[in-house]
Amino acid sequence: MTKKLTKLATSSASRANAKGAASAGGEEAPASNRATRAAERRAAIVDAAMEEFIARGFAATRLDDIAKRAGVAKGTIYLHFRDKESMFEELVRTVIVPVVAKLNALPPPTGSVRDLVEAFAGNFLKEVIGTRRGDLVRLIVAEGPRFPSVADFYYREVVSRGIAGMRALIELGIARGEIREKDLARYPQILVAPAMIAVIWQSLFARHAPLDAQDMLRVHLDLIFGERRTT
């Protein structure tokens, strides 16, 4: 996860720097190097913040601990982030938002709506359950009530986008006759309920009763779309 975040944070900066150096000649090389190092430090801070937030919780995490884990001075953090909340927001943008954004980037369905829902939800489970992303979601569920601004940000950036995407798919399924319960469009949360249940279950009860999240998703979609016909 650390290497992936660092790569995400630095790749765009590196491409821009390379372009600038090519157009302006060797004089731009020092600036290019500085920008690359700054992007790498920022990514290291975000990585460290994730580990500290997950290990300690949002309230107990200190900037000093993040700086120590990232291997930077505390003052360096303020060059990139104004406070702990803005750092957490960057973490959500980097780690969670790209997963949800895939829903709104789905191509027009050539097959069934269920196929699209199953593909997205299956990918979501794979990328979240048992990963640091899942730990981050559980942290928001646990501490969101104590920090409304954090919960509000997560709703705007993640939940509202996911809900809008799911509602659009449900409405398409209703129009095509794949979904008979028209009121489902009023409650798109139902469609993604297995994903949230799986995230919470994994944290609390997996050692007592392991959950097959993918199979639970299949059963859930059978209830909504009807059982798949076998040939």
JSON list of C-alpha atoms in Angstrom, two decimals:
[
{"chain": "A", "resi": 1, "resn": "MET", "atom": "CA", "xyz": [0.00, 0.00, 0.00]},
{"chain": "A", "resi": 2, "resn": "THR", "atom": "CA", "xyz": [2.85, 2.39, 0.90]},
{"chain": "A", "resi": 3, "resn": "LYS", "atom": "CA", "xyz": [4.58, 1.91, -2.43]},
{"chain": "A", "resi": 4, "resn": "LYS", "atom": "CA", "xyz": [1.29, 2.32, -4.28]},
{"chain": "A", "resi": 5, "resn": "LEU", "atom": "CA", "xyz": [0.46, 5.60, -2.54]},
{"chain": "A", "resi": 6, "resn": "THR", "atom": "CA", "xyz": [3.94, 6.95, -3.16]},
{"chain": "A", "resi": 7, "resn": "LYS", "atom": "CA", "xyz": [3.69, 6.01, -6.83]},
{"chain": "A", "resi": 8, "resn": "LEU", "atom": "CA", "xyz": [0.28, 7.68, -7.16]},
{"chain": "A", "resi": 9, "resn": "ALA", "atom": "CA", "xyz": [1.49, 10.86, -5.52]},
{"chain": "A", "resi": 10, "resn": "THR", "atom": "CA", "xyz": [4.73, 11.20, -7.45]},
{"chain": "A", "resi": 11, "resn": "SER", "atom": "CA", "xyz": [3.93, 9.92, -10.94]},
{"chain": "A", "resi": 12, "resn": "SER", "atom": "CA", "xyz": [2.04, 13.01, -12.12]},
{"chain": "A", "resi": 13, "resn": "ALA", "atom": "CA", "xyz": [4.63, 15.33, -10.63]},
{"chain": "A", "resi": 14, "resn": "SER", "atom": "CA", "xyz": [7.44, 13.38, -12.28]},
{"chain": "A", "resi": 15, "resn": "ARG", "atom": "CA", "xyz": [5.78, 13.55, -15.71]},
{"chain": "A", "resi": 16, "resn": "ALA", "atom": "CA", "xyz": [5.23, 17.29, -15.39]},
{"chain": "A", "resi": 17, "resn": "ASN", "atom": "CA", "xyz": [8.80, 17.82, -14.24]},
{"chain": "A", "resi": 18, "resn": "ALA", "atom": "CA", "xyz": [10.22, 15.79, -17.11]},
{"chain": "A", "resi": 19, "resn": "LYS", "atom": "CA", "xyz": [8.22, 17.83, -19.60]},
{"chain": "A", "resi": 20, "resn": "GLY", "atom": "CA", "xyz": [9.40, 21.10, -18.08]},
{"chain": "A", "resi": 21, "resn": "ALA", "atom": "CA", "xyz": [13.03, 19.99, -18.12]},
{"chain": "A", "resi": 22, "resn": "ALA", "atom": "CA", "xyz": [12.80, 18.93, -21.75]},
{"chain": "A", "resi": 23, "resn": "SER", "atom": "CA", "xyz": [11.34, 22.27, -22.84]},
{"chain": "A", "resi": 24, "resn": "ALA", "atom": "CA", "xyz": [13.58, 24.55, -20.81]},
{"chain": "A", "resi": 25, "resn": "GLY", "atom": "CA", "xyz": [16.83, 22.60, -20.87]},
{"chain": "A", "resi": 26, "resn": "GLY", "atom": "CA", "xyz": [19.16, 21.55, -18.07]},
{"chain": "A", "resi": 27, "resn": "GLU", "atom": "CA", "xyz": [18.51, 24.68, -15.99]},
{"chain": "A", "resi": 28, "resn": "GLU", "atom": "CA", "xyz": [15.17, 23.23, -14.88]},
{"chain": "A", "resi": 29, "resn": "ALA", "atom": "CA", "xyz": [16.69, 20.02, -13.48]},
{"chain": "A", "resi": 30, "resn": "PRO", "atom": "CA", "xyz": [17.20, 21.30, -9.89]},
{"chain": "A", "resi": 31, "resn": "ALA", "atom": "CA", "xyz": [13.60, 22.54, -9.70]},
{"chain": "A", "resi": 32, "resn": "SER", "atom": "CA", "xyz": [12.43, 19.23, -11.12]},
{"chain": "A", "resi": 33, "resn": "ASN", "atom": "CA", "xyz": [14.35, 17.33, -8.48]},
{"chain": "A", "resi": 34, "resn": "ARG", "atom": "CA", "xyz": [12.97, 19.51, -5.71]},
{"chain": "A", "resi": 35, "resn": "ALA", "atom": "CA", "xyz": [9.40, 18.96, -6.89]},
{"chain": "A", "resi": 36, "resn": "THR", "atom": "CA", "xyz": [9.94, 15.21, -7.05]},
{"chain": "A", "resi": 37, "resn": "ARG", "atom": "CA", "xyz": [11.41, 15.10, -3.55]},
{"chain": "A", "resi": 38, "resn": "ALA", "atom": "CA", "xyz": [8.53, 17.23, -2.23]},
{"chain": "A", "resi": 39, "resn": "ALA", "atom": "CA", "xyz": [6.00, 14.85, -3.79]},
{"chain": "A", "resi": 40, "resn": "GLU", "atom": "CA", "xyz": [7.79, 11.89, -2.25]},
{"chain": "A", "resi": 41, "resn": "ARG", "atom": "CA", "xyz": [7.81, 13.52, 1.19]},
{"chain": "A", "resi": 42, "resn": "ARG", "atom": "CA", "xyz": [4.11, 14.31, 0.89]},
{"chain": "A", "resi": 43, "resn": "ALA", "atom": "CA", "xyz": [3.36, 10.70, -0.03]},
{"chain": "A", "resi": 44, "resn": "ALA", "atom": "CA", "xyz": [5.49, 9.46, 2.87]},
{"chain": "A", "resi": 45, "resn": "ILE", "atom": "CA", "xyz": [3.55, 11.70, 5.25]},
{"chain": "A", "resi": 46, "resn": "VAL", "atom": "CA", "xyz": [0.23, 10.37, 3.94]},
{"chain": "A", "resi": 47, "resn": "ASP", "atom": "CA", "xyz": [1.47, 6.78, 4.30]},
{"chain": "A", "resi": 48, "resn": "ALA", "atom": "CA", "xyz": [2.60, 7.45, 7.86]},
{"chain": "A", "resi": 49, "resn": "ALA", "atom": "CA", "xyz": [-0.69, 9.17, 8.66]},
{"chain": "A", "resi": 50, "resn": "MET", "atom": "CA", "xyz": [-2.62, 6.12, 7.51]},
{"chain": "A", "resi": 51, "resn": "GLU", "atom": "CA", "xyz": [-0.62, 3.81, 9.77]},
{"chain": "A", "resi": 52, "resn": "GLU", "atom": "CA", "xyz": [-0.96, 6.14, 12.76]},
{"chain": "A", "resi": 53, "resn": "PHE", "atom": "CA", "xyz": [-4.68, 6.79, 12.26]},
{"chain": "A", "resi": 54, "resn": "ILE", "atom": "CA", "xyz": [-5.41, 3.07, 11.98]},
{"chain": "A", "resi": 55, "resn": "ALA", "atom": "CA", "xyz": [-3.20, 2.15, 14.93]},
{"chain": "A", "resi": 56, "resn": "ARG", "atom": "CA", "xyz": [-4.26, 4.94, 17.31]},
{"chain": "A", "resi": 57, "resn": "GLY", "atom": "CA", "xyz": [-7.54, 6.33, 16.01]},
{"chain": "A", "resi": 58, "resn": "PHE", "atom": "CA", "xyz": [-8.13, 9.83, 14.74]},
{"chain": "A", "resi": 59, "resn": "ALA", "atom": "CA", "xyz": [-8.35, 11.49, 18.15]},
{"chain": "A", "resi": 60, "resn": "ALA", "atom": "CA", "xyz": [-5.19, 9.98, 19.61]},
{"chain": "A", "resi": 61, "resn": "THR", "atom": "CA", "xyz": [-2.98, 10.43, 16.56]},
{"chain": "A", "resi": 62, "resn": "ARG", "atom": "CA", "xyz": [-0.39, 13.19, 16.98]},
{"chain": "A", "resi": 63, "resn": "LEU", "atom": "CA", "xyz": [1.46, 15.04, 14.26]},
{"chain": "A", "resi": 64, "resn": "ASP", "atom": "CA", "xyz": [4.71, 14.30, 16.10]},
{"chain": "A", "resi": 65, "resn": "ASP", "atom": "CA", "xyz": [4.11, 10.57, 15.69]},
{"chain": "A", "resi": 66, "resn": "ILE", "atom": "CA", "xyz": [3.27, 10.96, 12.01]},
{"chain": "A", "resi": 67, "resn": "ALA", "atom": "CA", "xyz": [6.42, 13.00, 11.42]},
{"chain": "A", "resi": 68, "resn": "LYS", "atom": "CA", "xyz": [8.55, 10.41, 13.22]},
{"chain": "A", "resi": 69, "resn": "ARG", "atom": "CA", "xyz": [7.09, 7.54, 11.22]},
{"chain": "A", "resi": 70, "resn": "ALA", "atom": "CA", "xyz": [7.49, 9.46, 7.96]},
{"chain": "A", "resi": 71, "resn": "GLY", "atom": "CA", "xyz": [11.09, 10.38, 8.80]},
{"chain": "A", "resi": 72, "resn": "VAL", "atom": "CA", "xyz": [10.52, 14.12, 8.49]},
{"chain": "A", "resi": 73, "resn": "ALA", "atom": "CA", "xyz": [10.56, 17.09, 10.83]},
{"chain": "A", "resi": 74, "resn": "LYS", "atom": "CA", "xyz": [7.21, 18.11, 12.25]},
{"chain": "A", "resi": 75, "resn": "GLY", "atom": "CA", "xyz": [7.53, 21.47, 10.51]},
{"chain": "A", "resi": 76, "resn": "THR", "atom": "CA", "xyz": [7.73, 19.67, 7.16]},
{"chain": "A", "resi": 77, "resn": "ILE", "atom": "CA", "xyz": [4.17, 18.45, 7.65]},
{"chain": "A", "resi": 78, "resn": "TYR", "atom": "CA", "xyz": [2.93, 22.05, 7.73]},
{"chain": "A", "resi": 79, "resn": "LEU", "atom": "CA", "xyz": [4.50, 22.66, 4.33]},
{"chain": "A", "resi": 80, "resn": "HIS", "atom": "CA", "xyz": [1.96, 20.19, 2.92]},
{"chain": "A", "resi": 81, "resn": "PHE", "atom": "CA", "xyz": [-1.00, 20.15, 5.31]},
{"chain": "A", "resi": 82, "resn": "ARG", "atom": "CA", "xyz": [-2.53, 22.80, 7.52]},
{"chain": "A", "resi": 83, "resn": "ASP", "atom": "CA", "xyz": [-3.69, 20.35, 10.23]},
{"chain": "A", "resi": 84, "resn": "LYS", "atom": "CA", "xyz": [-4.59, 16.76, 11.03]},
{"chain": "A", "resi": 85, "resn": "GLU", "atom": "CA", "xyz": [-8.01, 16.99, 9.39]},
{"chain": "A", "resi": 86, "resn": "SER", "atom": "CA", "xyz": [-6.64, 18.14, 6.05]},
{"chain": "A", "resi": 87, "resn": "MET", "atom": "CA", "xyz": [-4.14, 15.27, 6.18]},
{"chain": "A", "resi": 88, "resn": "PHE", "atom": "CA", "xyz": [-6.97, 12.81, 6.80]},
{"chain": "A", "resi": 89, "resn": "GLU", "atom": "CA", "xyz": [-8.92, 14.29, 3.90]},
{"chain": "A", "resi": 90, "resn": "GLU", "atom": "CA", "xyz": [-5.95, 13.77, 1.60]},
{"chain": "A", "resi": 91, "resn": "LEU", "atom": "CA", "xyz": [-5.76, 10.18, 2.80]},
{"chain": "A", "resi": 92, "resn": "VAL", "atom": "CA", "xyz": [-9.41, 9.59, 1.90]},
{"chain": "A", "resi": 93, "resn": "ARG", "atom": "CA", "xyz": [-8.92, 11.21, -1.53]},
{"chain": "A", "resi": 94, "resn": "THR", "atom": "CA", "xyz": [-5.89, 9.05, -2.23]},
{"chain": "A", "resi": 95, "resn": "VAL", "atom": "CA", "xyz": [-7.08, 5.72, -0.88]},
{"chain": "A", "resi": 96, "resn": "ILE", "atom": "CA", "xyz": [-10.89, 5.55, -0.98]},
{"chain": "A", "resi": 97, "resn": "VAL", "atom": "CA", "xyz": [-12.17, 8.01, -3.59]},
{"chain": "A", "resi": 98, "resn": "PRO", "atom": "CA", "xyz": [-10.52, 6.24, -6.59]},
{"chain": "A", "resi": 99, "resn": "VAL", "atom": "CA", "xyz": [-12.34, 3.01, -5.71]},
{"chain": "A", "resi": 100, "resn": "VAL", "atom": "CA", "xyz": [-15.75, 4.70, -5.62]},
{"chain": "A", "resi": 101, "resn": "ALA", "atom": "CA", "xyz": [-14.96, 6.77, -8.71]},
{"chain": "A", "resi": 102, "resn": "LYS", "atom": "CA", "xyz": [-14.86, 3.55, -10.74]},
{"chain": "A", "resi": 103, "resn": "LEU", "atom": "CA", "xyz": [-18.61, 3.25, -10.25]},
{"chain": "A", "resi": 104, "resn": "ASN", "atom": "CA", "xyz": [-19.32, 6.55, -12.00]},
{"chain": "A", "resi": 105, "resn": "ALA", "atom": "CA", "xyz": [-16.81, 5.67, -14.71]},
{"chain": "A", "resi": 106, "resn": "LEU", "atom": "CA", "xyz": [-18.56, 2.43, -15.70]},
{"chain": "A", "resi": 107, "resn": "PRO", "atom": "CA", "xyz": [-19.30, 2.20, -19.43]},
{"chain": "A", "resi": 108, "resn": "PRO", "atom": "CA", "xyz": [-22.89, 1.99, -20.67]},
{"chain": "A", "resi": 109, "resn": "PRO", "atom": "CA", "xyz": [-24.00, -1.58, -19.98]},
{"chain": "A", "resi": 110, "resn": "THR", "atom": "CA", "xyz": [-24.03, -3.94, -22.94]},
{"chain": "A", "resi": 111, "resn": "GLY", "atom": "CA", "xyz": [-25.07, -6.81, -20.69]},
{"chain": "A", "resi": 112, "resn": "SER", "atom": "CA", "xyz": [-27.35, -6.83, -17.68]},
{"chain": "A", "resi": 113, "resn": "VAL", "atom": "CA", "xyz": [-27.43, -4.21, -14.95]},
{"chain": "A", "resi": 114, "resn": "ARG", "atom": "CA", "xyz": [-26.80, -6.99, -12.49]},
{"chain": "A", "resi": 115, "resn": "ASP", "atom": "CA", "xyz": [-23.53, -7.80, -14.26]},
{"chain": "A", "resi": 116, "resn": "LEU", "atom": "CA", "xyz": [-22.38, -4.20, -13.77]},
{"chain": "A", "resi": 117, "resn": "VAL", "atom": "CA", "xyz": [-23.42, -4.11, -10.11]},
{"chain": "A", "resi": 118, "resn": "GLU", "atom": "CA", "xyz": [-21.79, -7.46, -9.45]},
{"chain": "A", "resi": 119, "resn": "ALA", "atom": "CA", "xyz": [-18.55, -6.42, -11.14]},
{"chain": "A", "resi": 120, "resn": "PHE", "atom": "CA", "xyz": [-18.31, -3.15, -9.23]},
{"chain": "A", "resi": 121, "resn": "ALA", "atom": "CA", "xyz": [-19.33, -4.58, -5.86]},
{"chain": "A", "resi": 122, "resn": "GLY", "atom": "CA", "xyz": [-17.06, -7.57, -6.30]},
{"chain": "A", "resi": 123, "resn": "ASN", "atom": "CA", "xyz": [-14.12, -5.31, -7.08]},
{"chain": "A", "resi": 124, "resn": "PHE", "atom": "CA", "xyz": [-15.00, -3.09, -4.11]},
{"chain": "A", "resi": 125, "resn": "LEU", "atom": "CA", "xyz": [-14.98, -6.08, -1.77]},
{"chain": "A", "resi": 126, "resn": "LYS", "atom": "CA", "xyz": [-11.65, -7.24, -3.16]},
{"chain": "A", "resi": 127, "resn": "GLU", "atom": "CA", "xyz": [-10.02, -3.83, -2.78]},
{"chain": "A", "resi": 128, "resn": "VAL", "atom": "CA", "xyz": [-11.48, -3.03, 0.66]},
{"chain": "A", "resi": 129, "resn": "ILE", "atom": "CA", "xyz": [-12.09, -6.18, 2.70]},
{"chain": "A", "resi": 130, "resn": "GLY", "atom": "CA", "xyz": [-8.94, -7.22, 4.52]},
{"chain": "A", "resi": 131, "resn": "THR", "atom": "CA", "xyz": [-6.97, -4.18, 3.31]},
{"chain": "A", "resi": 132, "resn": "ARG", "atom": "CA", "xyz": [-5.91, -0.85, 4.77]},
{"chain": "A", "resi": 133, "resn": "ARG", "atom": "CA", "xyz": [-8.86, 0.70, 2.93]},
{"chain": "A", "resi": 134, "resn": "GLY", "atom": "CA", "xyz": [-11.19, -1.41, 5.05]},
{"chain": "A", "resi": 135, "resn": "ASP", "atom": "CA", "xyz": [-9.36, -0.33, 8.19]},
{"chain": "A", "resi": 136, "resn": "LEU", "atom": "CA", "xyz": [-9.85, 3.29, 7.16]},
{"chain": "A", "resi": 137, "resn": "VAL", "atom": "CA", "xyz": [-13.58, 2.82, 6.56]},
{"chain": "A", "resi": 138, "resn": "ARG", "atom": "CA", "xyz": [-13.97, 1.19, 9.98]},
{"chain": "A", "resi": 139, "resn": "LEU", "atom": "CA", "xyz": [-12.10, 4.10, 11.54]},
{"chain": "A", "resi": 140, "resn": "ILE", "atom": "CA", "xyz": [-14.56, 6.57, 9.99]},
{"chain": "A", "resi": 141, "resn": "VAL", "atom": "CA", "xyz": [-17.54, 4.51, 11.18]},
{"chain": "A", "resi": 142, "resn": "ALA", "atom": "CA", "xyz": [-16.11, 4.38, 14.70]},
{"chain": "A", "resi": 143, "resn": "GLU", "atom": "CA", "xyz": [-14.97, 7.99, 15.07]},
{"chain": "A", "resi": 144, "resn": "GLY", "atom": "CA", "xyz": [-17.19, 9.88, 12.65]},
{"chain": "A", "resi": 145, "resn": "PRO", "atom": "CA", "xyz": [-19.80, 10.72, 15.31]},
{"chain": "A", "resi": 146, "resn": "ARG", "atom": "CA", "xyz": [-17.10, 12.38, 17.44]},
{"chain": "A", "resi": 147, "resn": "PHE", "atom": "CA", "xyz": [-15.69, 14.37, 14.52]},
{"chain": "A", "resi": 148, "resn": "PRO", "atom": "CA", "xyz": [-18.61, 15.63, 12.39]},
{"chain": "A", "resi": 149, "resn": "SER", "atom": "CA", "xyz": [-16.36, 17.50, 9.98]},
{"chain": "A", "resi": 150, "resn": "VAL", "atom": "CA", "xyz": [-14.54, 14.27, 9.13]},
{"chain": "A", "resi": 151, "resn": "ALA", "atom": "CA", "xyz": [-17.84, 12.43, 8.61]},
{"chain": "A", "resi": 152, "resn": "ASP", "atom": "CA", "xyz": [-19.18, 15.32, 6.51]},
{"chain": "A", "resi": 153, "resn": "PHE", "atom": "CA", "xyz": [-16.12, 15.24, 4.27]},
{"chain": "A", "resi": 154, "resn": "TYR", "atom": "CA", "xyz": [-16.36, 11.47, 3.84]},
{"chain": "A", "resi": 155, "resn": "TYR", "atom": "CA", "xyz": [-20.05, 11.78, 2.94]},
{"chain": "A", "resi": 156, "resn": "ARG", "atom": "CA", "xyz": [-19.35, 14.43, 0.29]},
{"chain": "A", "resi": 157, "resn": "GLU", "atom": "CA", "xyz": [-16.36, 12.74, -1.29]},
{"chain": "A", "resi": 158, "resn": "VAL", "atom": "CA", "xyz": [-17.30, 9.07, -1.01]},
{"chain": "A", "resi": 159, "resn": "VAL", "atom": "CA", "xyz": [-20.81, 8.23, 0.17]},
{"chain": "A", "resi": 160, "resn": "SER", "atom": "CA", "xyz": [-22.78, 10.72, -1.95]},
{"chain": "A", "resi": 161, "resn": "ARG", "atom": "CA", "xyz": [-20.90, 9.68, -5.09]},
{"chain": "A", "resi": 162, "resn": "GLY", "atom": "CA", "xyz": [-21.46, 6.00, -4.41]},
{"chain": "A", "resi": 163, "resn": "ILE", "atom": "CA", "xyz": [-25.14, 6.51, -3.67]},
{"chain": "A", "resi": 164, "resn": "ALA", "atom": "CA", "xyz": [-25.64, 8.55, -6.87]},
{"chain": "A", "resi": 165, "resn": "GLY", "atom": "CA", "xyz": [-23.95, 5.86, -8.95]},
{"chain": "A", "resi": 166, "resn": "MET", "atom": "CA", "xyz": [-25.99, 3.07, -7.39]},
{"chain": "A", "resi": 167, "resn": "ARG", "atom": "CA", "xyz": [-29.25, 4.98, -7.83]},
{"chain": "A", "resi": 168, "resn": "ALA", "atom": "CA", "xyz": [-28.50, 5.47, -11.52]},
{"chain": "A", "resi": 169, "resn": "LEU", "atom": "CA", "xyz": [-27.92, 1.74, -11.96]},
{"chain": "A", "resi": 170, "resn": "ILE", "atom": "CA", "xyz": [-31.09, 0.89, -10.05]},
{"chain": "A", "resi": 171, "resn": "GLU", "atom": "CA", "xyz": [-33.17, 3.25, -12.18]},
{"chain": "A", "resi": 172, "resn": "LEU", "atom": "CA", "xyz": [-31.70, 1.67, -15.31]},
{"chain": "A", "resi": 173, "resn": "GLY", "atom": "CA", "xyz": [-32.51, -1.78, -13.94]},
{"chain": "A", "resi": 174, "resn": "ILE", "atom": "CA", "xyz": [-36.11, -0.72, -13.26]},
{"chain": "A", "resi": 175, "resn": "ALA", "atom": "CA", "xyz": [-36.48, 0.78, -16.74]},
{"chain": "A", "resi": 176, "resn": "ARG", "atom": "CA", "xyz": [-35.21, -2.45, -18.29]},
{"chain": "A", "resi": 177, "resn": "GLY", "atom": "CA", "xyz": [-37.47, -4.60, -16.16]},
{"chain": "A", "resi": 178, "resn": "GLU", "atom": "CA", "xyz": [-34.56, -6.27, -14.37]},
{"chain": "A", "resi": 179, "resn": "ILE", "atom": "CA", "xyz": [-35.63, -4.86, -10.99]},
{"chain": "A", "resi": 180, "resn": "ARG", "atom": "CA", "xyz": [-39.31, -5.14, -10.07]},
{"chain": "A", "resi": 181, "resn": "GLU", "atom": "CA", "xyz": [-39.22, -3.26, -6.76]},
{"chain": "A", "resi": 182, "resn": "LYS", "atom": "CA", "xyz": [-39.35, 0.36, -7.90]},
{"chain": "A", "resi": 183, "resn": "ASP", "atom": "CA", "xyz": [-38.98, 1.75, -4.38]},
{"chain": "A", "resi": 184, "resn": "LEU", "atom": "CA", "xyz": [-35.42, 0.42, -4.33]},
{"chain": "A", "resi": 185, "resn": "ALA", "atom": "CA", "xyz": [-34.39, 3.62, -6.16]},
{"chain": "A", "resi": 186, "resn": "ARG", "atom": "CA", "xyz": [-35.38, 5.54, -3.03]},
{"chain": "A", "resi": 187, "resn": "TYR", "atom": "CA", "xyz": [-33.01, 3.47, -0.93]},
{"chain": "A", "resi": 188, "resn": "PRO", "atom": "CA", "xyz": [-29.89, 2.71, -2.97]},
{"chain": "A", "resi": 189, "resn": "GLN", "atom": "CA", "xyz": [-28.12, 2.04, 0.34]},
{"chain": "A", "resi": 190, "resn": "ILE", "atom": "CA", "xyz": [-29.77, -1.38, 0.24]},
{"chain": "A", "resi": 191, "resn": "LEU", "atom": "CA", "xyz": [-27.81, -2.30, -2.86]},
{"chain": "A", "resi": 192, "resn": "VAL", "atom": "CA", "xyz": [-24.45, -1.71, -1.18]},
{"chain": "A", "resi": 193, "resn": "ALA", "atom": "CA", "xyz": [-25.44, -2.99, 2.26]},
{"chain": "A", "resi": 194, "resn": "PRO", "atom": "CA", "xyz": [-23.42, -6.25, 1.96]},
{"chain": "A", "resi": 195, "resn": "ALA", "atom": "CA", "xyz": [-20.22, -4.27, 1.42]},
{"chain": "A", "resi": 196, "resn": "MET", "atom": "CA", "xyz": [-20.65, -2.28, 4.64]},
{"chain": "A", "resi": 197, "resn": "ILE", "atom": "CA", "xyz": [-21.72, -5.36, 6.59]},
{"chain": "A", "resi": 198, "resn": "ALA", "atom": "CA", "xyz": [-18.64, -7.20, 5.36]},
{"chain": "A", "resi": 199, "resn": "VAL", "atom": "CA", "xyz": [-16.30, -4.35, 6.36]},
{"chain": "A", "resi": 200, "resn": "ILE", "atom": "CA", "xyz": [-17.69, -4.20, 9.89]},
{"chain": "A", "resi": 201, "resn": "TRP", "atom": "CA", "xyz": [-17.99, -7.98, 10.27]},
{"chain": "A", "resi": 202, "resn": "GLN", "atom": "CA", "xyz": [-14.38, -8.47, 9.22]},
{"chain": "A", "resi": 203, "resn": "SER", "atom": "CA", "xyz": [-13.26, -6.19, 12.02]},
{"chain": "A", "resi": 204, "resn": "LEU", "atom": "CA", "xyz": [-15.44, -7.54, 14.83]},
{"chain": "A", "resi": 205, "resn": "PHE", "atom": "CA", "xyz": [-16.43, -11.13, 14.20]},
{"chain": "A", "resi": 206, "resn": "ALA", "atom": "CA", "xyz": [-14.30, -12.72, 11.49]},
{"chain": "A", "resi": 207, "resn": "ARG", "atom": "CA", "xyz": [-12.30, -14.76, 14.03]},
{"chain": "A", "resi": 208, "resn": "HIS", "atom": "CA", "xyz": [-15.55, -16.23, 15.38]},
{"chain": "A", "resi": 209, "resn": "ALA", "atom": "CA", "xyz": [-17.49, -16.72, 12.15]},
{"chain": "A", "resi": 210, "resn": "PRO", "atom": "CA", "xyz": [-15.63, -16.07, 8.87]},
{"chain": "A", "resi": 211, "resn": "LEU", "atom": "CA", "xyz": [-17.83, -14.41, 6.29]},
{"chain": "A", "resi": 212, "resn": "ASP", "atom": "CA", "xyz": [-17.80, -15.22, 2.59]},
{"chain": "A", "resi": 213, "resn": "ALA", "atom": "CA", "xyz": [-18.49, -11.68, 1.41]},
{"chain": "A", "resi": 214, "resn": "GLN", "atom": "CA", "xyz": [-18.61, -12.55, -2.28]},
{"chain": "A", "resi": 215, "resn": "ASP", "atom": "CA", "xyz": [-21.17, -15.30, -1.75]},
{"chain": "A", "resi": 216, "resn": "MET", "atom": "CA", "xyz": [-23.24, -13.03, 0.51]},
{"chain": "A", "resi": 217, "resn": "LEU", "atom": "CA", "xyz": [-23.22, -10.50, -2.33]},
{"chain": "A", "resi": 218, "resn": "ARG", "atom": "CA", "xyz": [-24.48, -13.16, -4.75]},
{"chain": "A", "resi": 219, "resn": "VAL", "atom": "CA", "xyz": [-27.37, -14.08, -2.44]},
{"chain": "A", "resi": 220, "resn": "HIS", "atom": "CA", "xyz": [-28.20, -10.40, -1.92]},
{"chain": "A", "resi": 221, "resn": "LEU", "atom": "CA", "xyz": [-28.34, -9.74, -5.67]},
{"chain": "A", "resi": 222, "resn": "ASP", "atom": "CA", "xyz": [-30.49, -12.84, -6.15]},
{"chain": "A", "resi": 223, "resn": "LEU", "atom": "CA", "xyz": [-33.02, -11.25, -3.80]},
{"chain": "A", "resi": 224, "resn": "ILE", "atom": "CA", "xyz": [-33.04, -8.04, -5.82]},
{"chain": "A", "resi": 225, "resn": "PHE", "atom": "CA", "xyz": [-32.71, -9.29, -9.40]},
{"chain": "A", "resi": 226, "resn": "GLY", "atom": "CA", "xyz": [-33.98, -12.84, -9.03]},
{"chain": "A", "resi": 227, "resn": "GLU", "atom": "CA", "xyz": [-31.87, -15.97, -9.16]},
{"chain": "A", "resi": 228, "resn": "ARG", "atom": "CA", "xyz": [-29.66, -16.45, -12.17]},
{"chain": "A", "resi": 229, "resn": "ARG", "atom": "CA", "xyz": [-30.96, -19.02, -14.58]},
{"chain": "A", "resi": 230, "resn": "THR", "atom": "CA", "xyz": [-28.65, -21.92, -15.24]},
{"chain": "A", "resi": 231, "resn": "THR", "atom": "CA", "xyz": [-28.38, -23.35, -18.71]}
]
